[in-house]
Coordinates of C-alpha atoms in Angstrom, one line a residue:
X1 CA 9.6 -24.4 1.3
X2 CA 12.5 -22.2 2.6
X3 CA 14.3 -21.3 6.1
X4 CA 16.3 -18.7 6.8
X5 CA 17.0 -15.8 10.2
X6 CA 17.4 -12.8 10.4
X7 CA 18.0 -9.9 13.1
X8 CA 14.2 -8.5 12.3
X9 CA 11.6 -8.8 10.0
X10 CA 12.3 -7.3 7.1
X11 CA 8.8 -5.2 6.7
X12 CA 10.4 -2.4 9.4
X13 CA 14.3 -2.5 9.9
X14 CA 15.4 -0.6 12.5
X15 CA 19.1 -0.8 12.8
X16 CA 20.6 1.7 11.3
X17 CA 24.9 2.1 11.0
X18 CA 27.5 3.1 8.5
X19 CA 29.8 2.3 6.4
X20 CA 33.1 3.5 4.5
X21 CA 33.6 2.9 0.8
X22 CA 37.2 3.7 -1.0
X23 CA 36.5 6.1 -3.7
X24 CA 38.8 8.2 -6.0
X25 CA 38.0 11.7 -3.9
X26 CA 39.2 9.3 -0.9
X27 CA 37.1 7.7 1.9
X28 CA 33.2 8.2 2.0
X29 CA 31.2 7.6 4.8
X30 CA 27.2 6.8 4.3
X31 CA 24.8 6.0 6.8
X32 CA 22.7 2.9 6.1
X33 CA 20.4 0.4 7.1
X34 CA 21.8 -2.8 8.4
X35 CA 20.5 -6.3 8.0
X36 CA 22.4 -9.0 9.8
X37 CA 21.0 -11.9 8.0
X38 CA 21.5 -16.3 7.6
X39 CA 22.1 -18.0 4.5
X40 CA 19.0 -18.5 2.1
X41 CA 17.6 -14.9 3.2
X42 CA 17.1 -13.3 -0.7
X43 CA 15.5 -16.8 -1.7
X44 CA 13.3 -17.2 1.0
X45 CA 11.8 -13.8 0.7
X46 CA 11.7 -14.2 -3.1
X47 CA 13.7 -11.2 -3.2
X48 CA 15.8 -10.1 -7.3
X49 CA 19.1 -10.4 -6.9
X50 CA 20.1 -7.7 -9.8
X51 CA 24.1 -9.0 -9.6
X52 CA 26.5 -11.3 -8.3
X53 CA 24.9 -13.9 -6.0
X54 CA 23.7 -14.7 -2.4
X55 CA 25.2 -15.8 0.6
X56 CA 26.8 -19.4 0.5
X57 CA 27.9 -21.5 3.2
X58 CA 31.7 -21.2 2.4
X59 CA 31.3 -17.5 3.0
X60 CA 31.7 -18.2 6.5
X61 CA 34.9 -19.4 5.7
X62 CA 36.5 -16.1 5.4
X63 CA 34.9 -14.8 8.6
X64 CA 37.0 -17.7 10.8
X65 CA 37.8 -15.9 14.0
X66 CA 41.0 -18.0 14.5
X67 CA 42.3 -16.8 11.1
X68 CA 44.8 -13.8 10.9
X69 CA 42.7 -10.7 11.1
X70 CA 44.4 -9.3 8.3
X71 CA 42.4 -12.0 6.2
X72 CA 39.5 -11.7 8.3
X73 CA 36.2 -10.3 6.2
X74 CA 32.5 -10.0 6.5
X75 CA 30.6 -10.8 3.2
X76 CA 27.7 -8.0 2.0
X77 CA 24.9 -8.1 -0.1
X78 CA 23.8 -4.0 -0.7
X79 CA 21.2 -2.8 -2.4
X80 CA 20.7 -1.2 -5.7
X81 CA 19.9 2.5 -3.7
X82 CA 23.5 2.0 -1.9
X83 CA 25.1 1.1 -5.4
X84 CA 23.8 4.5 -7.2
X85 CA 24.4 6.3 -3.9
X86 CA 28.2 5.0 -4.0
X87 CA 28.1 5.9 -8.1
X88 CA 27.9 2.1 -8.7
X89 CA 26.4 0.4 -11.4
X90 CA 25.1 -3.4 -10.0
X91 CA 28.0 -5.2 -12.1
X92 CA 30.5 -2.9 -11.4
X93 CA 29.6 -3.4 -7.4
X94 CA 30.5 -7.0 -7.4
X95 CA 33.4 -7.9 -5.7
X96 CA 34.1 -4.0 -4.4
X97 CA 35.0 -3.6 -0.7
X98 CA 33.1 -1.9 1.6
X99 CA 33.7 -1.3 5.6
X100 CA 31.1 -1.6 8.5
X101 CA 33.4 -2.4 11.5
X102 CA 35.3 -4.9 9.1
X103 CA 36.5 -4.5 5.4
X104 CA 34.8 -7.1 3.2
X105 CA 33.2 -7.5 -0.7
X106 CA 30.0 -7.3 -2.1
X107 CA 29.3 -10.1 -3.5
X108 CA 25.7 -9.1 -5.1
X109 CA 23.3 -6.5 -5.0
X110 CA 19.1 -7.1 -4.2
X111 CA 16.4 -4.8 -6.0
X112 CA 15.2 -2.5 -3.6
X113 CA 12.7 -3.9 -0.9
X114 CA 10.4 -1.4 0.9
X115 CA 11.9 -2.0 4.7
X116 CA 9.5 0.4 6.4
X117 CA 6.5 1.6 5.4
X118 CA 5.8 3.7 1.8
X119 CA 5.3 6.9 4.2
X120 CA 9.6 6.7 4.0
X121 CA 11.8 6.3 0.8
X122 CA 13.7 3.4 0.2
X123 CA 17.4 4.2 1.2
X124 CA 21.1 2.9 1.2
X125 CA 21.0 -0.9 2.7
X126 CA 23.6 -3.5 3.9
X127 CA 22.9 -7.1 3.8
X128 CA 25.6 -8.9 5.9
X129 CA 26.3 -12.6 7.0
X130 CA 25.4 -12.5 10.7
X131 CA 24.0 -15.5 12.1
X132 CA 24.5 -14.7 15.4
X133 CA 22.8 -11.6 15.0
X134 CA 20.0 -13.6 14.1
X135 CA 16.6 -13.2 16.5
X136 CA 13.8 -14.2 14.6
X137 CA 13.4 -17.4 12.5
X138 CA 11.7 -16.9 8.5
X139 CA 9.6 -19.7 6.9
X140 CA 8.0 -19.9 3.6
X141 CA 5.6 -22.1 3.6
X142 CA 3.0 -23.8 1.0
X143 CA 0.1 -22.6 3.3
X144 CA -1.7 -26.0 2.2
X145 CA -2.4 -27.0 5.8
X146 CA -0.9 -23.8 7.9
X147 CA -2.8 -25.0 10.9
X148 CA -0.7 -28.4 11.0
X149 CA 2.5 -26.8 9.9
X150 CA 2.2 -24.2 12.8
X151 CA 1.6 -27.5 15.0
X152 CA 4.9 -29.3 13.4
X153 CA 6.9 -26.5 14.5
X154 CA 5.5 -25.9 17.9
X155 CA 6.5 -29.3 18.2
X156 CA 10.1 -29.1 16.8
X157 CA 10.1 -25.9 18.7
X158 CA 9.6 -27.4 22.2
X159 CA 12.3 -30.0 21.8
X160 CA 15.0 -27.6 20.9
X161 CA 14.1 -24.5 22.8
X162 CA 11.6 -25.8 25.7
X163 CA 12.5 -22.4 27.6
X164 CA 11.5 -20.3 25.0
X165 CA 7.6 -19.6 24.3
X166 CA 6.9 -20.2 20.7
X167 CA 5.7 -16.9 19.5
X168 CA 5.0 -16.4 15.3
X169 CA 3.3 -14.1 13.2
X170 CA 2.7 -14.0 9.2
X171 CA 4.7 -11.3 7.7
X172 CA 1.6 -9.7 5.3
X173 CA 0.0 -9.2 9.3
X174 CA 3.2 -7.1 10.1
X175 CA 2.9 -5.1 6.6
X176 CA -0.9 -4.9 7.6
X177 CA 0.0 -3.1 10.9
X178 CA 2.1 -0.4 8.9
X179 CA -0.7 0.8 7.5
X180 CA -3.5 0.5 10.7
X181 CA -4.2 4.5 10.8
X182 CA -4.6 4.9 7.0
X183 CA -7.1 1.7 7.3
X184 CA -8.9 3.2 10.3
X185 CA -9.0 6.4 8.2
X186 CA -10.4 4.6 5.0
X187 CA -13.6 3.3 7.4
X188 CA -14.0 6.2 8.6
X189 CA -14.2 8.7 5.4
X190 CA -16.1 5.4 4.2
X191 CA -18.8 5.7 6.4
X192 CA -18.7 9.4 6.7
X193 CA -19.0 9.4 2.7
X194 CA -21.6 6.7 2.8
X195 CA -24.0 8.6 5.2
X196 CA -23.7 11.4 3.3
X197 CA -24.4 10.4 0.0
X198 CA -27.7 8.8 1.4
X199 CA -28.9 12.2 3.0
X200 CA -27.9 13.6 -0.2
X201 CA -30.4 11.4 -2.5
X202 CA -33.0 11.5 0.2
X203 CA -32.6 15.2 -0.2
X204 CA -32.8 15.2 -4.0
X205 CA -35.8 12.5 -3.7
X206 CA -37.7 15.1 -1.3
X207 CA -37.0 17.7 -3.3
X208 CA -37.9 16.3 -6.7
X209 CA -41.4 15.5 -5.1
X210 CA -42.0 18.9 -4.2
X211 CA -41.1 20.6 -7.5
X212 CA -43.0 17.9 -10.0
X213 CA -46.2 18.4 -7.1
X214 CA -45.7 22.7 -7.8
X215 CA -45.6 21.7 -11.6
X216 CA -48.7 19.6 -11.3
X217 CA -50.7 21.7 -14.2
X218 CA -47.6 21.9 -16.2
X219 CA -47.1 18.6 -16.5
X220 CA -50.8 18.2 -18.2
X221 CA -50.3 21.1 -20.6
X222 CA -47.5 19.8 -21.6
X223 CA -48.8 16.3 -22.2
X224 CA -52.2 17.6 -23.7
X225 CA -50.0 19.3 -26.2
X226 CA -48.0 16.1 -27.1
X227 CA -45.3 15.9 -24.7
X228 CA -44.2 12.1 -24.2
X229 CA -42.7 10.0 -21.1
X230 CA -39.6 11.0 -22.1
X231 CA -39.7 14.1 -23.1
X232 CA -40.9 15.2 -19.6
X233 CA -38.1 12.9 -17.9
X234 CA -35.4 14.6 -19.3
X235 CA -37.0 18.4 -18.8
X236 CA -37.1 17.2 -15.1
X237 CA -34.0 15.6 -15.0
X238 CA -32.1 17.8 -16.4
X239 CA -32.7 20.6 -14.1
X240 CA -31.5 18.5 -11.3
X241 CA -28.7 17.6 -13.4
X242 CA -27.4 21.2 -13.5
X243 CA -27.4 21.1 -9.9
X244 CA -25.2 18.1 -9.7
X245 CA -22.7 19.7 -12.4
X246 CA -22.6 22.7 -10.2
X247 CA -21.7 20.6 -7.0
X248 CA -19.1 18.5 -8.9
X249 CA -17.8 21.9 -10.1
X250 CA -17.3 23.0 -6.6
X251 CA -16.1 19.4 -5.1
X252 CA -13.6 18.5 -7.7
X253 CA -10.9 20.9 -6.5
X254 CA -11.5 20.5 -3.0
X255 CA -11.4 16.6 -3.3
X256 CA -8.4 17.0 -5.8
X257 CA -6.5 19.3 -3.3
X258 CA -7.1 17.5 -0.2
X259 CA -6.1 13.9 -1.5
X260 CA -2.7 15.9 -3.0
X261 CA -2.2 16.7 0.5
X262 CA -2.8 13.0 1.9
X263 CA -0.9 11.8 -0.8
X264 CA 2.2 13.8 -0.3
X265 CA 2.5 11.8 3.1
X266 CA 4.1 9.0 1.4
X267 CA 7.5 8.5 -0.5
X268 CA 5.7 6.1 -3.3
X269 CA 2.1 7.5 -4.6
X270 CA -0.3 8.0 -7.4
X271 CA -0.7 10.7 -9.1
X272 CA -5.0 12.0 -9.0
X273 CA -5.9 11.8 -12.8
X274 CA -8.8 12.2 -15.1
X275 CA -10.3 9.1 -14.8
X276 CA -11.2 9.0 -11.0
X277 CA -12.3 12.5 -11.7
X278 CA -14.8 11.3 -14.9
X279 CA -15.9 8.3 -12.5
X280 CA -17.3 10.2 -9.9
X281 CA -19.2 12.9 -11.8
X282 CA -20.7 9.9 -13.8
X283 CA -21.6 8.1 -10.5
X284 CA -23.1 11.6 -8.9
X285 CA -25.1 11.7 -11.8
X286 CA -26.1 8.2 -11.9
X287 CA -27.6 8.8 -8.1
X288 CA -29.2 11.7 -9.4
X289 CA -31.4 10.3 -11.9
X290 CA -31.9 7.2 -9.7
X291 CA -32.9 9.8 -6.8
X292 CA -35.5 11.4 -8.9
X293 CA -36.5 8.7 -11.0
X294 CA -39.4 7.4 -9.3
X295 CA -41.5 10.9 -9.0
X296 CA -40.6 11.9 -12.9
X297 CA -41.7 8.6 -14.0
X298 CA -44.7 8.6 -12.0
X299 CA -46.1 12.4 -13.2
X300 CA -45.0 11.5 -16.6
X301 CA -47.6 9.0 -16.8
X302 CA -50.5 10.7 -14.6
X303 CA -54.2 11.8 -16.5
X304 CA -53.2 14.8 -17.5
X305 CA -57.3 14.8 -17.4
X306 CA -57.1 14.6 -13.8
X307 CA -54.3 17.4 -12.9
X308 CA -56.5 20.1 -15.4
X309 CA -60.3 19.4 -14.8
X310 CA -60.0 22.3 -12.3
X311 CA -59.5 24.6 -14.6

């Protein structure tokens, strides 16, 4: 669907220079991240371009080495974090000149892209025309038949570079590997949170067999003097209910404070609400009753005969 190239992919760019914009306090120097890029790069990521336009092929006409260096230029896209860095609004930064090595225009501005992962904010870019820079080929492709594709370019690949090896990876794989120790961590606190909430309700379970077998007697006065199913269900589950509120009581802040401090790891983040908060308590209570279910239902509907002809 689209081909462009590029210096690196643009999920972690590591080339990092400056430049030197004119501005009415005189000459400011801001250090950026530089993307040496081919024509077709903002449409073949799909990326917004807020102003101006992309690269075109007649750009490289004012980059011709044999012309006078005075008219020699070097085309820029920036993006919209360099614009409000500079104190530019996307319109007004078409067609301003900025310096990196050479003096050239802007000649559009892209939204803001992450480049790295969200652990860093998104900071002051430079886009520029470099093809020779270019080290790494970009594809879209329809992903009908990705096998066969991959096999159509390993064979385009062989007759035009035969001494290269034809290496390629998919570029959601690369924003996957960003985020490998926060996925590691997720299985982990996963199955950490898993086991524990299973030795939790056997605990409850065990526990609620105990307490109904101690309240044996009980259970038959109570029925004897017109207690139904459910009122003895909900005298039982609600003192196991209490227990659960007290834990949630205790949990809530921890959980709340730790996450704050995971969180606070990363540039771009949620902020904890209510609603996670409301979920769980409802879900610790859900396990509750389904832990203790079985041994309330079953004394709820014993002989209360059998339970009191011993006294």
């Amino acid at each position: 669907q689209a081909v462009t190239a590029a210096y690196e992919s643009p999920e972690y760019v590591r080339w990092q220079d400056g430049i030197t914009v004119a501005t009415s306090a005189g000459k400011k120097e801001i250090d950026v991240r530089a993307m040496p890029v081919d024509l077709d790069f903002t449409s073949a990521m799909h990326m917004t371009v807020l102003a101006g336009r992309d690269f075109q092929s007649t750009d490289f006409g004012m980059m011709d080495t044999s012309a006078n260096s005075a008219h020699f230029h070097q085309p820029f896209l920036i993006n919209e974090s360099l614009a409000k860095k500079i104190g530019w609004t996307p319109q007004e930064a078409i067609g301003k000149q900025i310096e990196k090595g050479l003096p050239g225009p802007v000649l559009g501005v892209v939204k803001d892209f992450n480049y790295s992962s969200l652990h860093d904010p998104i900071g002051p870019m430079v886009i520029f025309l470099g093809r020779d820079f270019a080290q790494q080929w970009i594809l879209r492709i329809k992903g009908n038949d990705v096998r066969g594709t991959i096999q159509q370019l390993e064979q385009q690949w062989k007759v035009l570079a035969a001494s290269r090896p034809f290496n390629y990876h998919f570029l959601d794989e690369s924003y996957d590997h960003l985020y490998e120790t926060e996925q590691r961590s997720a299985l982990l606190f996963t199955l950490a949170g898993g086991l524990a909430i299973f030795l939790a309700c056997m605990g409850i379970f065990g526990l609620s067999a105990i307490t109904i077998a101690k309240k044996t007697k009980e259970l038959g006065i109570r029925k004897v003097l017109g207690a139904g199913i459910t009122d003895i269900a909900f005298l039982f589950a609600k003192q196991f209910l209490q227990l659960a509120a007290i834990a949630v009581l205790i949990a809530l802040p921890v959980a709340w404070w730790f996450s704050n401090a995971w969180l606070r790891d990363f540039a771009y983040r949620i902020q904890p609400g209510i609603v996670p908060a409301v979920a769980v308590t409802l879900l610790a209570f859900a396990l509750v009753l389904l832990s203790v279910s079985y041994h309330v239902l079953v004394a709820a509907r014993a002989n209360p005969v059998k339970s009191l002809r011993s006294e």
